[in-house]
PDB file of C-alpha atoms in Angstrom:
ATOM      1  CA  MET Q 481      16.167  93.434  52.511  1.00  0.00           C
ATOM      2  CA  SER Q 482      17.033  91.774  55.633  1.00  0.00           C
ATOM      3  CA  LYS Q 483      15.494  93.361  59.019  1.00  0.00           C
ATOM      4  CA  PRO Q 484      17.937  94.664  61.447  1.00  0.00           C
ATOM      5  CA  LYS Q 485      18.777  91.982  64.237  1.00  0.00           C
ATOM      6  CA  VAL Q 486      18.054  92.855  67.987  1.00  0.00           C
ATOM      7  CA  GLY Q 487      19.614  91.129  71.244  1.00  0.00           C
ATOM      8  CA  VAL Q 488      18.149  91.941  74.458  1.00  0.00           C
ATOM      9  CA  PHE Q 489      20.184  91.193  77.786  1.00  0.00           C
ATOM     10  CA  SER Q 490      19.723  91.587  81.402  1.00  0.00           C
ATOM     11  CA  PHE Q 491      22.350  92.244  84.200  1.00  0.00           C
ATOM     12  CA  ALA Q 492      21.495  92.751  87.891  1.00  0.00           C
ATOM     13  CA  SER Q 493      17.670  94.009  87.729  1.00  0.00           C
ATOM     14  CA  CYS Q 494      14.245  92.626  88.222  1.00  0.00           C
ATOM     15  CA  GLU Q 495      14.009  92.305  84.177  1.00  0.00           C
ATOM     16  CA  GLY Q 496      10.618  94.214  84.720  1.00  0.00           C
ATOM     17  CA  CYS Q 497      11.894  96.579  81.960  1.00  0.00           C
ATOM     18  CA  GLN Q 498      12.545  93.779  79.357  1.00  0.00           C
ATOM     19  CA  LEU Q 499       8.879  92.752  80.135  1.00  0.00           C
ATOM     20  CA  GLN Q 500       7.785  96.227  79.071  1.00  0.00           C
ATOM     21  CA  LEU Q 501       9.118  95.191  75.723  1.00  0.00           C
ATOM     22  CA  LEU Q 502       6.642  92.595  75.507  1.00  0.00           C
ATOM     23  CA  ASN Q 503       3.791  94.477  76.861  1.00  0.00           C
ATOM     24  CA  ILE Q 504       3.784  96.771  74.031  1.00  0.00           C
ATOM     25  CA  GLU Q 505       1.188  94.323  73.029  1.00  0.00           C
ATOM     26  CA  ASP Q 506      -0.685  96.204  70.067  1.00  0.00           C
ATOM     27  CA  GLU Q 507       2.539  97.750  68.459  1.00  0.00           C
ATOM     28  CA  LEU Q 508       4.347  94.335  69.127  1.00  0.00           C
ATOM     29  CA  LEU Q 509       3.291  92.480  66.023  1.00  0.00           C
ATOM     30  CA  ASP Q 510       4.053  95.390  63.771  1.00  0.00           C
ATOM     31  CA  LEU Q 511       7.545  95.918  65.442  1.00  0.00           C
ATOM     32  CA  LEU Q 512       8.369  92.371  64.877  1.00  0.00           C
ATOM     33  CA  GLY Q 513       7.732  92.699  61.352  1.00  0.00           C
ATOM     34  CA  ARG Q 514      10.399  95.148  61.224  1.00  0.00           C
ATOM     35  CA  ILE Q 515      13.280  93.936  63.031  1.00  0.00           C
ATOM     36  CA  GLU Q 516      14.521  90.038  63.961  1.00  0.00           C
ATOM     37  CA  ILE Q 517      15.073  89.463  67.707  1.00  0.00           C
ATOM     38  CA  VAL Q 518      18.046  86.863  67.572  1.00  0.00           C
ATOM     39  CA  ASN Q 519      18.751  86.749  71.575  1.00  0.00           C
ATOM     40  CA  PHE Q 520      16.082  87.428  74.358  1.00  0.00           C
ATOM     41  CA  ARG Q 521      16.252  84.954  77.275  1.00  0.00           C
ATOM     42  CA  GLU Q 522      12.770  86.040  78.394  1.00  0.00           C
ATOM     43  CA  ALA Q 523      11.140  85.340  75.215  1.00  0.00           C
ATOM     44  CA  MET Q 524      13.008  82.590  73.355  1.00  0.00           C
ATOM     45  CA  ASP Q 525      15.149  79.525  73.772  1.00  0.00           C
ATOM     46  CA  GLU Q 526      17.513  79.668  70.753  1.00  0.00           C
ATOM     47  CA  LYS Q 527      20.053  82.690  70.793  1.00  0.00           C
ATOM     48  CA  ARG Q 528      22.687  84.129  68.331  1.00  0.00           C
ATOM     49  CA  ASP Q 529      25.096  86.825  68.491  1.00  0.00           C
ATOM     50  CA  ASP Q 530      24.812  88.362  65.028  1.00  0.00           C
ATOM     51  CA  TYR Q 531      22.673  91.208  66.601  1.00  0.00           C
ATOM     52  CA  ALA Q 532      23.235  94.878  65.113  1.00  0.00           C
ATOM     53  CA  ILE Q 533      21.286  96.569  68.041  1.00  0.00           C
ATOM     54  CA  ALA Q 534      21.571  95.217  71.901  1.00  0.00           C
ATOM     55  CA  LEU Q 535      18.978  96.419  74.426  1.00  0.00           C
ATOM     56  CA  VAL Q 536      20.844  96.083  77.750  1.00  0.00           C
ATOM     57  CA  GLU Q 537      19.096  96.038  81.279  1.00  0.00           C
ATOM     58  CA  GLY Q 538      20.753  96.025  84.795  1.00  0.00           C
ATOM     59  CA  SER Q 539      23.407  97.240  86.713  1.00  0.00           C
ATOM     60  CA  ILE Q 540      27.054  95.619  86.331  1.00  0.00           C
ATOM     61  CA  VAL Q 541      27.786  94.252  89.538  1.00  0.00           C
ATOM     62  CA  THR Q 542      30.366  91.197  89.129  1.00  0.00           C
ATOM     63  CA  GLU Q 543      33.560  91.158  87.067  1.00  0.00           C
ATOM     64  CA  ILE Q 544      31.867  88.500  84.926  1.00  0.00           C
ATOM     65  CA  ASP Q 545      29.236  91.227  84.120  1.00  0.00           C
ATOM     66  CA  VAL Q 546      32.018  93.345  82.966  1.00  0.00           C
ATOM     67  CA  GLU Q 547      33.310  90.786  80.493  1.00  0.00           C
ATOM     68  CA  GLU Q 548      29.932  89.920  79.550  1.00  0.00           C
ATOM     69  CA  VAL Q 549      28.872  93.611  78.847  1.00  0.00           C
ATOM     70  CA  ARG Q 550      32.137  94.070  76.800  1.00  0.00           C
ATOM     71  CA  LYS Q 551      31.368  90.953  74.727  1.00  0.00           C
ATOM     72  CA  ILE Q 552      27.848  92.540  73.738  1.00  0.00           C
ATOM     73  CA  ARG Q 553      29.470  95.687  73.011  1.00  0.00           C
ATOM     74  CA  GLY Q 554      31.959  94.069  70.597  1.00  0.00           C
ATOM     75  CA  ASN Q 555      28.964  92.388  68.775  1.00  0.00           C
ATOM     76  CA  ALA Q 556      26.712  95.421  68.700  1.00  0.00           C
ATOM     77  CA  ALA Q 557      26.804  98.224  66.161  1.00  0.00           C
ATOM     78  CA  PHE Q 558      24.453 100.246  68.591  1.00  0.00           C
ATOM     79  CA  LEU Q 559      23.816  99.455  72.254  1.00  0.00           C
ATOM     80  CA  VAL Q 560      20.925 101.005  74.303  1.00  0.00           C
ATOM     81  CA  THR Q 561      20.594 100.730  77.953  1.00  0.00           C
ATOM     82  CA  ILE Q 562      17.070 100.453  79.280  1.00  0.00           C
ATOM     83  CA  GLY Q 563      15.518 101.176  82.735  1.00  0.00           C
ATOM     84  CA  ALA Q 564      17.129 102.904  85.840  1.00  0.00           C
ATOM     85  CA  CYS Q 565      19.467  99.966  86.863  1.00  0.00           C
ATOM     86  CA  ALA Q 566      21.473 100.180  83.554  1.00  0.00           C
ATOM     87  CA  VAL Q 567      21.035 104.213  83.143  1.00  0.00           C
ATOM     88  CA  THR Q 568      21.821 105.324  87.007  1.00  0.00           C
ATOM     89  CA  THR Q 569      22.357 101.830  88.854  1.00  0.00           C
ATOM     90  CA  GLY Q 570      18.997 102.364  90.238  1.00  0.00           C
ATOM     91  CA  LEU Q 571      18.421 100.552  93.726  1.00  0.00           C
ATOM     92  CA  ASN Q 572      21.305  98.314  93.268  1.00  0.00           C
ATOM     93  CA  GLY Q 573      23.310 101.533  93.359  1.00  0.00           C
ATOM     94  CA  MET Q 574      22.606 101.929  97.077  1.00  0.00           C
ATOM     95  CA  ARG Q 575      25.336  99.122  97.766  1.00  0.00           C
ATOM     96  CA  ASN Q 576      28.035 101.422  97.309  1.00  0.00           C
ATOM     97  CA  SER Q 577      27.350 103.032 100.601  1.00  0.00           C
ATOM     98  CA  VAL Q 578      29.343 100.395 102.320  1.00  0.00           C
ATOM     99  CA  ALA Q 579      32.303  98.248 101.058  1.00  0.00           C
ATOM    100  CA  ALA Q 580      31.290  95.152  98.991  1.00  0.00           C
ATOM    101  CA  ARG Q 581      32.402  92.671 101.547  1.00  0.00           C
ATOM    102  CA  GLU Q 582      30.367  94.573 104.293  1.00  0.00           C
ATOM    103  CA  ALA Q 583      27.296  94.409 102.130  1.00  0.00           C
ATOM    104  CA  TRP Q 584      27.683  90.704 101.280  1.00  0.00           C
ATOM    105  CA  LYS Q 585      28.231  89.876 105.020  1.00  0.00           C
ATOM    106  CA  ARG Q 586      25.118  91.899 105.725  1.00  0.00           C
ATOM    107  CA  VAL Q 587      22.878  89.923 102.843  1.00  0.00           C
ATOM    108  CA  TYR Q 588      24.494  86.508 103.150  1.00  0.00           C
ATOM    109  CA  PRO Q 589      26.046  85.904 106.838  1.00  0.00           C
ATOM    110  CA  ASP Q 590      26.550  82.283 106.439  1.00  0.00           C
ATOM    111  CA  ARG Q 591      28.266  82.398 102.973  1.00  0.00           C
ATOM    112  CA  ASP Q 592      31.868  83.057 101.896  1.00  0.00           C
ATOM    113  CA  PHE Q 593      32.245  86.400  99.848  1.00  0.00           C
ATOM    114  CA  ASP Q 594      32.179  85.745  96.256  1.00  0.00           C
ATOM    115  CA  PRO Q 595      35.509  87.049  94.745  1.00  0.00           C
ATOM    116  CA  ASP Q 596      33.559  87.872  91.307  1.00  0.00           C
ATOM    117  CA  VAL Q 597      31.682  90.745  93.014  1.00  0.00           C
ATOM    118  CA  ALA Q 598      33.117  94.149  91.779  1.00  0.00           C
ATOM    119  CA  PRO Q 599      34.165  96.758  94.458  1.00  0.00           C
ATOM    120  CA  GLU Q 600      31.171  99.099  93.120  1.00  0.00           C
ATOM    121  CA  VAL Q 601      27.781  98.657  91.334  1.00  0.00           C
ATOM    122  CA  ARG Q 602      28.133 100.429  88.052  1.00  0.00           C
ATOM    123  CA  ARG Q 603      26.038 101.847  85.278  1.00  0.00           C
ATOM    124  CA  VAL Q 604      26.605 100.169  81.851  1.00  0.00           C
ATOM    125  CA  SER Q 605      27.743 103.681  80.546  1.00  0.00           C
ATOM    126  CA  GLU Q 606      31.020 103.457  82.995  1.00  0.00           C
ATOM    127  CA  VAL Q 607      32.018 100.267  81.227  1.00  0.00           C
ATOM    128  CA  VAL Q 608      31.248 100.300  77.731  1.00  0.00           C
ATOM    129  CA  LYS Q 609      30.291 102.952  75.223  1.00  0.00           C
ATOM    130  CA  VAL Q 610      26.551 103.509  75.217  1.00  0.00           C
ATOM    131  CA  ASP Q 611      24.723 104.804  72.272  1.00  0.00           C
ATOM    132  CA  PHE Q 612      21.440 105.841  73.846  1.00  0.00           C
ATOM    133  CA  GLU Q 613      19.640 105.564  77.297  1.00  0.00           C
ATOM    134  CA  ILE Q 614      15.973 104.865  78.094  1.00  0.00           C
ATOM    135  CA  PRO Q 615      15.320 105.994  81.733  1.00  0.00           C
ATOM    136  CA  GLY Q 616      12.969 104.764  84.238  1.00  0.00           C
ATOM    137  CA  CYS Q 617      11.755 102.331  86.734  1.00  0.00           C
ATOM    138  CA  PRO Q 618      10.247 100.423  84.917  1.00  0.00           C
ATOM    139  CA  ILE Q 619      11.114 102.184  81.375  1.00  0.00           C
ATOM    140  CA  ASP Q 620       7.661 103.598  79.794  1.00  0.00           C
ATOM    141  CA  ARG Q 621       6.762 101.443  76.960  1.00  0.00           C
ATOM    142  CA  GLY Q 622       5.548 104.251  74.668  1.00  0.00           C
ATOM    143  CA  GLU Q 623       8.911 105.798  74.953  1.00  0.00           C
ATOM    144  CA  LEU Q 624      10.566 102.382  74.179  1.00  0.00           C
ATOM    145  CA  LEU Q 625       8.429 102.343  71.105  1.00  0.00           C
ATOM    146  CA  TYR Q 626       9.346 106.061  69.823  1.00  0.00           C
ATOM    147  CA  VAL Q 627      13.138 105.010  70.688  1.00  0.00           C
ATOM    148  CA  LEU Q 628      13.087 101.800  68.395  1.00  0.00           C
ATOM    149  CA  THR Q 629      11.014 102.951  65.647  1.00  0.00           C
ATOM    150  CA  THR Q 630      13.300 106.330  65.402  1.00  0.00           C
ATOM    151  CA  LEU Q 631      16.083 104.163  65.501  1.00  0.00           C
ATOM    152  CA  LEU Q 632      14.873 101.962  62.862  1.00  0.00           C
ATOM    153  CA  GLN Q 633      14.084 104.970  60.793  1.00  0.00           C
ATOM    154  CA  GLY Q 634      17.820 105.763  61.035  1.00  0.00           C
ATOM    155  CA  GLN Q 635      17.161 109.089  62.988  1.00  0.00           C
ATOM    156  CA  VAL Q 636      18.297 109.954  66.540  1.00  0.00           C
ATOM    157  CA  PRO Q 637      15.451 109.690  69.271  1.00  0.00           C
ATOM    158  CA  ARG Q 638      15.078 112.953  71.391  1.00  0.00           C
ATOM    159  CA  LEU Q 639      13.959 112.639  75.110  1.00  0.00           C
ATOM    160  CA  PRO Q 640      12.384 115.608  76.963  1.00  0.00           C
ATOM    161  CA  ALA Q 641      14.863 117.656  79.027  1.00  0.00           C
ATOM    162  CA  THR Q 642      12.194 119.002  81.161  1.00  0.00           C
ATOM    163  CA  PRO Q 643      11.355 118.129  84.891  1.00  0.00           C
ATOM    164  CA  VAL Q 644       8.574 115.712  85.679  1.00  0.00           C
ATOM    165  CA  CYS Q 645       6.787 118.953  87.329  1.00  0.00           C
ATOM    166  CA  ASP Q 646       5.887 120.096  83.765  1.00  0.00           C
ATOM    167  CA  GLU Q 647       4.243 116.767  82.913  1.00  0.00           C
ATOM    168  CA  CYS Q 648       2.262 116.873  86.652  1.00  0.00           C
ATOM    169  CA  ARG Q 649       0.818 120.364  85.683  1.00  0.00           C
ATOM    170  CA  ARG Q 650      -0.399 119.328  82.180  1.00  0.00           C
ATOM    171  CA  ALA Q 651      -1.909 116.181  83.689  1.00  0.00           C
ATOM    172  CA  GLY Q 652      -3.921 118.895  86.406  1.00  0.00           C
ATOM    173  CA  ASN Q 653      -2.310 116.549  89.231  1.00  0.00           C
ATOM    174  CA  PRO Q 654      -2.555 118.476  92.714  1.00  0.00           C
ATOM    175  CA  CYS Q 655       1.189 119.303  93.793  1.00  0.00           C
ATOM    176  CA  LEU Q 656       2.398 116.909  96.256  1.00  0.00           C
ATOM    177  CA  LEU Q 657       4.808 119.664  97.774  1.00  0.00           C
ATOM    178  CA  ASP Q 658       1.860 121.578  98.514  1.00  0.00           C
ATOM    179  CA  ARG Q 659       0.377 118.845 100.428  1.00  0.00           C
ATOM    180  CA  GLY Q 660       3.384 118.778 102.486  1.00  0.00           C
ATOM    181  CA  ILE Q 661       4.501 115.332 101.012  1.00  0.00           C
ATOM    182  CA  TYR Q 662       8.449 114.920  99.440  1.00  0.00           C
ATOM    183  CA  CYS Q 663       8.759 114.670  95.720  1.00  0.00           C
ATOM    184  CA  PHE Q 664      11.764 114.987  93.413  1.00  0.00           C
ATOM    185  CA  GLY Q 665       9.468 116.144  90.290  1.00  0.00           C
ATOM    186  CA  SER Q 666      11.347 119.261  90.125  1.00  0.00           C
ATOM    187  CA  ILE Q 667      14.684 117.862  89.729  1.00  0.00           C
ATOM    188  CA  THR Q 668      13.861 114.632  87.683  1.00  0.00           C
ATOM    189  CA  ARG Q 669      13.826 114.082  84.014  1.00  0.00           C
ATOM    190  CA  SER Q 670      10.318 114.166  82.525  1.00  0.00           C
ATOM    191  CA  GLY Q 671       8.761 111.426  79.955  1.00  0.00           C
ATOM    192  CA  CYS Q 672       6.938 109.080  82.506  1.00  0.00           C
ATOM    193  CA  ARG Q 673       3.988 111.067  82.217  1.00  0.00           C
ATOM    194  CA  ALA Q 674       4.275 111.923  86.010  1.00  0.00           C
ATOM    195  CA  ILE Q 675       2.390 108.592  86.490  1.00  0.00           C
ATOM    196  CA  CYS Q 676       3.502 108.202  90.167  1.00  0.00           C
ATOM    197  CA  PRO Q 677       2.092 111.692  91.374  1.00  0.00           C
ATOM    198  CA  ALA Q 678      -0.850 111.175  89.301  1.00  0.00           C
ATOM    199  CA  PHE Q 679      -1.645 108.173  91.624  1.00  0.00           C
ATOM    200  CA  GLY Q 680      -0.596 110.111  94.644  1.00  0.00           C
ATOM    201  CA  GLU Q 681       2.956 108.767  94.800  1.00  0.00           C
ATOM    202  CA  SER Q 682       6.030 110.826  95.322  1.00  0.00           C
ATOM    203  CA  CYS Q 683       8.487 111.058  92.408  1.00  0.00           C
ATOM    204  CA  CYS Q 684      11.656 109.388  93.655  1.00  0.00           C
ATOM    205  CA  GLY Q 685      13.886 110.589  90.755  1.00  0.00           C
ATOM    206  CA  CYS Q 686      13.986 106.865  88.749  1.00  0.00           C
ATOM    207  CA  ARG Q 687      14.448 108.653  85.555  1.00  0.00           C
ATOM    208  CA  GLY Q 688      17.516 110.436  86.743  1.00  0.00           C
ATOM    209  CA  LEU Q 689      18.340 113.897  87.879  1.00  0.00           C
ATOM    210  CA  LEU Q 690      18.262 116.767  85.222  1.00  0.00           C
ATOM    211  CA  HIS Q 691      21.714 118.551  84.626  1.00  0.00           C
ATOM    212  CA  GLY Q 692      21.977 121.561  87.059  1.00  0.00           C
ATOM    213  CA  ALA Q 693      18.973 120.402  88.753  1.00  0.00           C
ATOM    214  CA  PRO Q 694      18.052 122.843  91.759  1.00  0.00           C
ATOM    215  CA  ILE Q 695      18.729 120.362  94.333  1.00  0.00           C
ATOM    216  CA  GLU Q 696      19.497 122.728  97.073  1.00  0.00           C
ATOM    217  CA  GLU Q 697      16.329 124.748  96.651  1.00  0.00           C
ATOM    218  CA  LEU Q 698      14.528 121.650  96.993  1.00  0.00           C
ATOM    219  CA  ILE Q 699      16.169 120.806  99.953  1.00  0.00           C
ATOM    220  CA  GLU Q 700      15.478 124.011 101.756  1.00  0.00           C
ATOM    221  CA  ILE Q 701      11.618 123.579 100.661  1.00  0.00           C
ATOM    222  CA  LEU Q 702      11.490 120.000 102.060  1.00  0.00           C
ATOM    223  CA  ASP Q 703      13.139 121.225 105.451  1.00  0.00           C
ATOM    224  CA  LYS Q 704      10.299 123.581 105.615  1.00  0.00           C
ATOM    225  CA  LYS Q 705       7.895 120.799 105.216  1.00  0.00           C
ATOM    226  CA  GLY Q 706       9.623 118.681 108.000  1.00  0.00           C
ATOM    227  CA  TYR Q 707      12.108 116.668 106.032  1.00  0.00           C
ATOM    228  CA  SER Q 708      15.675 116.455 107.403  1.00  0.00           C
ATOM    229  CA  ARG Q 709      18.791 117.539 104.879  1.00  0.00           C
ATOM    230  CA  GLU Q 710      19.824 113.658 106.035  1.00  0.00           C
ATOM    231  CA  GLU Q 711      16.560 112.283 105.051  1.00  0.00           C
ATOM    232  CA  VAL Q 712      16.463 113.916 101.818  1.00  0.00           C
ATOM    233  CA  ILE Q 713      19.945 112.730 100.857  1.00  0.00           C
ATOM    234  CA  VAL Q 714      19.116 109.276 101.537  1.00  0.00           C
ATOM    235  CA  ARG Q 715      16.162 109.340  99.436  1.00  0.00           C
ATOM    236  CA  MET Q 716      17.963 110.816  96.375  1.00  0.00           C
ATOM    237  CA  ASN Q 717      20.486 108.093  96.961  1.00  0.00           C
ATOM    238  CA  GLN Q 718      17.895 105.451  96.403  1.00  0.00           C
ATOM    239  CA  PHE Q 719      18.107 105.763  92.561  1.00  0.00           C
ATOM    240  CA  ASN Q 720      20.933 108.564  91.902  1.00  0.00           C
ATOM    241  CA  SER Q 721      23.697 107.219  93.892  1.00  0.00           C
ATOM    242  CA  ARG Q 722      26.074 107.839  90.729  1.00  0.00           C
ATOM    243  CA  ASP Q 723      24.794 111.407  89.966  1.00  0.00           C
ATOM    244  CA  ASP Q 724      27.764 113.789  90.128  1.00  0.00           C
ATOM    245  CA  GLN Q 725      25.341 116.235  91.788  1.00  0.00           C
ATOM    246  CA  VAL Q 726      24.535 113.911  94.713  1.00  0.00           C
ATOM    247  CA  LYS Q 727      27.908 112.592  95.140  1.00  0.00           C
ATOM    248  CA  PRO Q 728      28.882 115.554  97.040  1.00  0.00           C
ATOM    249  CA  LEU Q 729      25.599 115.509  99.310  1.00  0.00           C
ATOM    250  CA  THR Q 730      26.406 111.890  99.921  1.00  0.00           C
ATOM    251  CA  GLY Q 731      30.060 112.647 101.279  1.00  0.00           C
ATOM    252  CA  GLU Q 732      28.756 115.474 103.392  1.00  0.00           C
ATOM    253  CA  LEU Q 733      26.177 112.768 104.764  1.00  0.00           C
ATOM    254  CA  GLY Q 734      29.073 110.319 105.462  1.00  0.00           C
ATOM    255  CA  ARG Q 735      31.083 112.984 107.370  1.00  0.00           C
ATOM    256  CA  LEU Q 736      28.272 114.087 109.539  1.00  0.00           C
ATOM    257  CA  ARG Q 737      27.575 110.416 110.684  1.00  0.00           C
ATOM    258  CA  LYS Q 738      31.164 109.775 111.466  1.00  0.00           C
ATOM    259  CA  GLU Q 739      31.130 112.992 113.589  1.00  0.00           C
ATOM    260  CA  VAL Q 740      27.843 111.948 115.412  1.00  0.00           C
ATOM    261  CA  ALA Q 741      29.479 108.355 116.035  1.00  0.00           C
ATOM    262  CA  ALA Q 742      32.692 109.880 117.307  1.00  0.00           C
TER     263      ALA Q 742
END
């Protein structure tokens, strides 16, 4: 019986999520015994397009990316996005706060604008159908292993639909909000084992926001801690600028800035 063939692909990203696949270490050999990787630039020279499962990392930032991801979708029976850049646009999405040409001019003041640059940075799911998403920056390798093994068993993986705060409490971590430090753990999807708060770092929302997240309640709490509404919205845009719950806040921030500048 032939093994399922897998292709691993990247668009705009640091490629750290692909490295998590290589970092599965103890389980990697067992996993490789159950699948055949036929396309993976980070790990092999020879590549084929007869994959059934595609793992896609990165945001869609150019028209060439659009063509390429559509080609991958056409080849794959099952497409899984891995990491914040692919799932939410991640840090790349911050480019959408200004026009593409203006962003280009800021970064490359001495170079002509590349006409292939797309007007907006997009999630992979905004361009092609995505069958499953693994969030995080980077992804949790345990969660990646769980998703892959579940899919190989012909079942649908289920990721937590609870906030990072739940994992933080179970781990016995001190609450950063109680210490006066901003943290998005109450509005962010869990599954990372609250690794950032465990090391004293704020949750910045890299796994995406919960549906119906209590954003206004958190803004009110952070206001009492000394964080302005503007600062909180800017921080939310770091990883979640394409979230429908954040977009109205971003629009509000833009209007306020125009009023101040007028």
